Amino acid sequence: MNTEAKAGIETVGHFIKGKNVAGRGRSQNVFNPATGKVIRQVALASKGTVEEAIAAAEAAYPAWRDTPVSKRARIMFRFKELLEQNADRVVALLTEEHGKVLHDAAGEFSRGVEIVEYACGAPEFLKGEHSKNVGPAIDSWSEFQPLGVVAGITPFNFPAMVPMWMFPMAIVCGNTFVLKPSERDPSAPMMVAQLLHESGLPEGVFNLVNGDKEAVDTLLTDPRVQAVSFVGSTPIAEYVYQTGGANGKRVQALGGAKNHAIVMPDADMDNAVSALMGAAYGSCGERCMAIAVAVTVGEETGDVLLGKLKAELEQLKVGPGSDNSNDMGPLITRQHFERVKGYVDQGEREGAELVVDGRGFSVTGHENGYFLGGTLFDRVTPEMKIYRDEIFGPVLCVVRVDTMQEAMDLIDQHAYGNGTCIFTRDGEAARYFSDHIKVGMVGINVPLPVPVAYHSFGGWKRSLFGDLYAYGPDAVRFYTRRKTITQRWPSSGVREGAQFSFPA
Ligand code: NAD
């Protein structure tokens, strides 16, 4: 690992030009959220350190751009093998610093590896488009050329997977990369960086800087960076989109969410409840695809759902992520724990019915961990702050409506549009829902409709700033620019006159 000893504690530094680079200035604590203890420090890169990483990526670009795509793909194959061989080590780091339970961390990791698998197909997806004889002896083709140095800025909640949404596709398309992962859980991305290096990637093609706003602002303003992929909260996504755009960069910025699930009266209730439990409380609700709102259609549906959810919540196993028998671990930081708890207080004040209260929850032996029990509110209304805001914690709000159309109107009127889902046995209703709802990713009896690696991931409204989604076919478009070439080889000896009309 890229660490240096500092007062008996390791500091996670940077990875630039194929080498570990120690932090030189500011640093901050990294906590184990299950114990509340400081386990490491993370370096916070200065502008100068980020510029070093950009310079390394720029220097590596010409040779990498001209490296045959099959050779670039072969490095991805090797990378995939190394990831699989080292999965347990990465997963343990994810659990240690993020807090999610080992089985959940393993799921995150495997979804990241699937993107690497897709990237191995680059020789196929970069073939371009060709048209012969578009005119007399004229051929035309489009090719997809890399952009140059591109950057990725990622959130705390998927420290391995979200970086892997970005750099495998960017690199295999011929770009060089600078990653700025979350400073809250830096060790898993650093290990992934080491494995990529061991896969035979030339120095400087991939670089990693840890840091905060100073590092991000440097990436957003440096003229050598051609494009930026961002995933994180909506206020920062909007800032990144505007600042990167104002500095002439191509930007995709994926933001926050408030995902609703509609429960129809004809739904298979037991399966809907199981699905909602996993989608609302898995990873402590710290997923951008978590279900935060269940909209029940009809009073009776609401009553049945509430009864079953309450019973299930009493069985929810909350504890340290290192114990694989747990369902849910702690929240990421003390500060975030206080924020989520504050929302539960707020919901009570706003008059929502608190059916299950996760406050005051404690795990024996882990009294300083950031544990909150699963929380359930009934009779939440659209004016309430707990309905409007992304809470990003284990809090499920139930909103009761009378018709499916009312449920759809609620979803359409919400500021976010990342994911949504409907539980029903009615194919016609499901088809109408998926066709008309104003949300980017839709599930039909599927609570977390996270697209597989060969589709693309993104939301609508304030959940995505930009035009192209993450990974899959959209990533090929985002990380390349099209060049269209028209070619003619006139027969020798034939003299052609000048043509003054527009070529047709
Ligand atoms: P965040 O916005 O706080 O941080 C994301 C990144 O931005 C980090 O690398 C961080 O260092 C950087 N950053 C933070 N403040 C900054 C500032 N003022 N200026 C410049 N850079 C700054 O998000 P988070 O708390 O790490 O992650 C949780 C959020 O991410 C949630 O809102 C969640 O919904 C969202 N998320 C969205 C998706 C998606 O695909 N839409 C996926 C995962 C997470």
Short mmCIF file of N, CA and C and ligand atoms in Angstrom, two decimals, residues 152-158 161-162 165 180-185 211-217 220 230-237 239-240 253-259 286-289 332 336 390 392 416 418 441 457-459 462-464 470, ligand 1:
data_model
loop_
_atom_site.label_atom_id
_atom_site.label_comp_id
_atom_site.label_asym_id
_atom_site.label_seq_id
_atom_site.Cartn_x
_atom_site.Cartn_y
_atom_site.Cartn_z
N GLY A 152 -11.38 11.84 -13.01
CA GLY A 152 -12.55 11.27 -12.34
C GLY A 152 -12.55 11.70 -10.87
N ILE A 153 -13.71 12.09 -10.38
CA ILE A 153 -13.85 12.52 -8.98
C ILE A 153 -15.00 11.70 -8.40
N THR A 154 -14.75 10.99 -7.30
CA THR A 154 -15.72 9.97 -6.87
C THR A 154 -16.14 10.13 -5.41
N PRO A 155 -17.32 9.54 -5.05
CA PRO A 155 -17.87 9.70 -3.70
C PRO A 155 -17.42 8.59 -2.76
N PHE A 156 -17.82 8.73 -1.48
CA PHE A 156 -17.37 7.77 -0.47
C PHE A 156 -18.14 6.46 -0.54
N ASN A 157 -19.35 6.46 -1.12
CA ASN A 157 -20.23 5.32 -0.85
C ASN A 157 -19.92 4.07 -1.67
N PHE A 158 -19.23 4.24 -2.81
CA PHE A 158 -18.75 3.07 -3.56
C PHE A 158 -17.28 3.33 -3.91
N MET A 161 -16.19 0.63 -6.72
CA MET A 161 -16.99 0.49 -7.94
C MET A 161 -17.07 1.77 -8.77
N VAL A 162 -17.33 2.90 -8.12
CA VAL A 162 -17.54 4.12 -8.91
C VAL A 162 -16.26 4.54 -9.66
N TRP A 165 -16.30 2.62 -12.66
CA TRP A 165 -17.23 3.05 -13.70
C TRP A 165 -16.49 3.91 -14.73
N LYS A 180 -9.44 11.27 -8.50
CA LYS A 180 -9.47 11.89 -7.16
C LYS A 180 -10.60 11.20 -6.40
N PRO A 181 -10.27 10.12 -5.65
CA PRO A 181 -11.33 9.41 -4.92
C PRO A 181 -11.75 10.16 -3.66
N SER A 182 -12.74 9.62 -2.96
CA SER A 182 -13.20 10.25 -1.72
C SER A 182 -12.10 10.16 -0.66
N GLU A 183 -11.93 11.23 0.06
CA GLU A 183 -10.93 11.28 1.12
C GLU A 183 -11.39 10.53 2.37
N ARG A 184 -12.68 10.07 2.37
CA ARG A 184 -13.18 9.41 3.58
C ARG A 184 -12.81 7.93 3.63
N ASP A 185 -12.65 7.31 2.45
CA ASP A 185 -12.26 5.89 2.43
C ASP A 185 -11.29 5.63 1.27
N GLY A 211 -7.38 13.93 -1.97
CA GLY A 211 -7.50 15.35 -1.66
C GLY A 211 -8.92 15.79 -1.50
N ASP A 212 -9.07 17.10 -1.42
CA ASP A 212 -10.39 17.71 -1.20
C ASP A 212 -10.64 18.77 -2.26
N LYS A 213 -11.28 19.87 -1.87
CA LYS A 213 -11.68 20.89 -2.84
C LYS A 213 -10.49 21.45 -3.63
N GLU A 214 -9.35 21.59 -2.96
CA GLU A 214 -8.18 22.15 -3.67
C GLU A 214 -7.80 21.25 -4.86
N ALA A 215 -7.82 19.94 -4.63
CA ALA A 215 -7.48 19.00 -5.71
C ALA A 215 -8.54 19.05 -6.81
N VAL A 216 -9.81 19.06 -6.40
CA VAL A 216 -10.90 19.07 -7.38
C VAL A 216 -10.84 20.34 -8.23
N ASP A 217 -10.63 21.47 -7.57
CA ASP A 217 -10.60 22.74 -8.31
C ASP A 217 -9.44 22.78 -9.30
N LEU A 220 -10.50 20.90 -12.27
CA LEU A 220 -11.56 21.58 -13.03
C LEU A 220 -11.05 22.77 -13.83
N PHE A 230 -17.77 13.06 -12.82
CA PHE A 230 -17.97 13.27 -11.39
C PHE A 230 -19.15 12.43 -10.92
N VAL A 231 -19.04 11.86 -9.72
CA VAL A 231 -20.19 11.25 -9.04
C VAL A 231 -20.15 11.71 -7.59
N GLY A 232 -21.25 12.23 -7.09
CA GLY A 232 -21.32 12.69 -5.70
C GLY A 232 -22.64 13.37 -5.45
N SER A 233 -22.67 14.28 -4.49
CA SER A 233 -23.92 14.94 -4.13
C SER A 233 -24.29 16.00 -5.16
N THR A 234 -25.58 16.34 -5.21
CA THR A 234 -26.06 17.26 -6.25
C THR A 234 -25.43 18.67 -6.18
N PRO A 235 -25.29 19.28 -5.01
CA PRO A 235 -24.69 20.62 -5.02
C PRO A 235 -23.27 20.62 -5.61
N ILE A 236 -22.50 19.59 -5.29
CA ILE A 236 -21.12 19.54 -5.81
C ILE A 236 -21.15 19.15 -7.29
N ALA A 237 -22.08 18.26 -7.66
CA ALA A 237 -22.20 17.87 -9.08
C ALA A 237 -22.49 19.10 -9.93
N TYR A 239 -21.85 22.22 -9.21
CA TYR A 239 -20.65 23.08 -9.18
C TYR A 239 -19.59 22.55 -10.17
N VAL A 240 -19.38 21.25 -10.15
CA VAL A 240 -18.37 20.63 -11.02
C VAL A 240 -18.77 20.82 -12.49
N ALA A 253 -21.73 14.88 -14.65
CA ALA A 253 -21.72 14.98 -13.20
C ALA A 253 -22.98 14.33 -12.65
N LEU A 254 -22.82 13.16 -12.04
CA LEU A 254 -23.95 12.41 -11.49
C LEU A 254 -24.15 12.82 -10.04
N GLY A 255 -25.38 13.15 -9.69
CA GLY A 255 -25.65 13.70 -8.36
C GLY A 255 -26.49 12.80 -7.48
N GLY A 256 -27.20 13.41 -6.55
CA GLY A 256 -27.95 12.69 -5.53
C GLY A 256 -29.28 12.15 -6.02
N ALA A 257 -30.06 11.62 -5.08
CA ALA A 257 -31.28 10.90 -5.46
C ALA A 257 -32.28 10.87 -4.32
N LYS A 258 -33.52 10.58 -4.68
CA LYS A 258 -34.56 10.25 -3.69
C LYS A 258 -35.47 9.28 -4.43
N ASN A 259 -35.12 8.01 -4.35
CA ASN A 259 -35.79 7.03 -5.21
C ASN A 259 -37.07 6.51 -4.57
N GLU A 286 -26.95 4.19 2.26
CA GLU A 286 -25.96 5.07 1.62
C GLU A 286 -25.68 4.61 0.18
N ARG A 287 -26.74 4.52 -0.59
CA ARG A 287 -26.60 4.18 -2.02
C ARG A 287 -27.41 5.20 -2.80
N CYS A 288 -26.88 5.61 -3.95
CA CYS A 288 -27.64 6.58 -4.74
C CYS A 288 -28.85 5.91 -5.40
N MET A 289 -28.93 4.58 -5.33
CA MET A 289 -30.09 3.87 -5.87
C MET A 289 -30.96 3.31 -4.73
N ILE A 332 -21.15 6.45 7.65
CA ILE A 332 -19.75 6.68 7.30
C ILE A 332 -18.96 7.49 8.33
N HIS A 336 -22.03 12.60 9.64
CA HIS A 336 -23.16 12.13 8.83
C HIS A 336 -24.20 11.45 9.72
N GLU A 390 -32.49 14.40 0.19
CA GLU A 390 -31.81 13.09 0.21
C GLU A 390 -31.23 12.93 1.62
N PHE A 392 -29.84 9.92 2.85
CA PHE A 392 -28.65 9.05 2.69
C PHE A 392 -28.36 8.29 3.98
N TYR A 416 -35.35 15.07 -7.86
CA TYR A 416 -34.40 14.05 -8.33
C TYR A 416 -35.08 13.05 -9.26
N ASN A 418 -33.26 9.73 -10.25
CA ASN A 418 -32.22 8.71 -10.51
C ASN A 418 -32.84 7.36 -10.83
N MET A 441 -33.65 5.48 -14.48
CA MET A 441 -33.48 4.02 -14.37
C MET A 441 -34.72 3.45 -13.66
N PHE A 457 -25.42 3.96 -16.96
CA PHE A 457 -26.03 4.35 -15.68
C PHE A 457 -26.19 5.86 -15.60
N GLY A 458 -27.40 6.32 -15.32
CA GLY A 458 -27.57 7.76 -15.10
C GLY A 458 -29.00 8.11 -14.79
N GLY A 459 -29.19 9.27 -14.18
CA GLY A 459 -30.52 9.71 -13.81
C GLY A 459 -30.97 10.89 -14.64
N ARG A 462 -32.32 16.57 -11.42
CA ARG A 462 -31.13 17.01 -10.68
C ARG A 462 -30.24 15.84 -10.22
N SER A 463 -30.44 14.67 -10.82
CA SER A 463 -29.56 13.54 -10.53
C SER A 463 -28.44 13.40 -11.55
N LEU A 464 -28.48 14.18 -12.61
CA LEU A 464 -27.38 14.12 -13.60
C LEU A 464 -27.26 15.45 -14.33
N ALA A 470 -22.95 7.13 -17.28
CA ALA A 470 -21.68 6.49 -16.92
C ALA A 470 -21.63 5.07 -17.52
P1 NAD B 1 -19.73 14.59 -2.07
O1 NAD B 1 -20.41 15.41 -3.10
O2 NAD B 1 -19.57 15.16 -0.71
O3 NAD B 1 -18.25 14.22 -2.55
C1 NAD B 1 -18.00 13.70 -3.82
C2 NAD B 1 -16.60 14.12 -4.26
O4 NAD B 1 -16.55 15.54 -4.34
C3 NAD B 1 -15.50 13.70 -3.30
O5 NAD B 1 -14.39 13.25 -4.03
C4 NAD B 1 -15.20 14.98 -2.53
O6 NAD B 1 -13.85 15.07 -2.13
C5 NAD B 1 -15.50 16.07 -3.55
N1 NAD B 1 -15.97 17.30 -2.92
C6 NAD B 1 -16.69 17.42 -1.77
N2 NAD B 1 -16.95 18.71 -1.50
C7 NAD B 1 -16.39 19.44 -2.51
C8 NAD B 1 -16.32 20.83 -2.80
N3 NAD B 1 -16.88 21.74 -2.00
N4 NAD B 1 -15.67 21.22 -3.92
C9 NAD B 1 -15.11 20.32 -4.74
N5 NAD B 1 -15.14 18.99 -4.50
C10 NAD B 1 -15.77 18.54 -3.41
O7 NAD B 1 -20.50 13.19 -2.02
P2 NAD B 1 -20.30 12.00 -0.99
O8 NAD B 1 -20.87 12.40 0.32
O9 NAD B 1 -18.90 11.49 -1.03
O10 NAD B 1 -21.20 10.88 -1.67
C11 NAD B 1 -22.57 10.75 -1.44
C12 NAD B 1 -23.38 11.43 -2.52
O11 NAD B 1 -23.04 10.90 -3.78
C13 NAD B 1 -24.88 11.21 -2.38
O12 NAD B 1 -25.54 12.41 -2.68
C14 NAD B 1 -25.18 10.16 -3.42
O13 NAD B 1 -26.51 10.15 -3.90
C15 NAD B 1 -24.23 10.54 -4.49
N6 NAD B 1 -23.98 9.44 -5.39
C16 NAD B 1 -24.54 9.49 -6.63
C17 NAD B 1 -24.35 8.45 -7.52
C18 NAD B 1 -24.98 8.48 -8.88
O14 NAD B 1 -24.62 7.66 -9.67
N7 NAD B 1 -25.86 9.40 -9.19
C19 NAD B 1 -23.58 7.34 -7.13
C20 NAD B 1 -23.01 7.33 -5.87
C21 NAD B 1 -23.22 8.39 -5.01
#
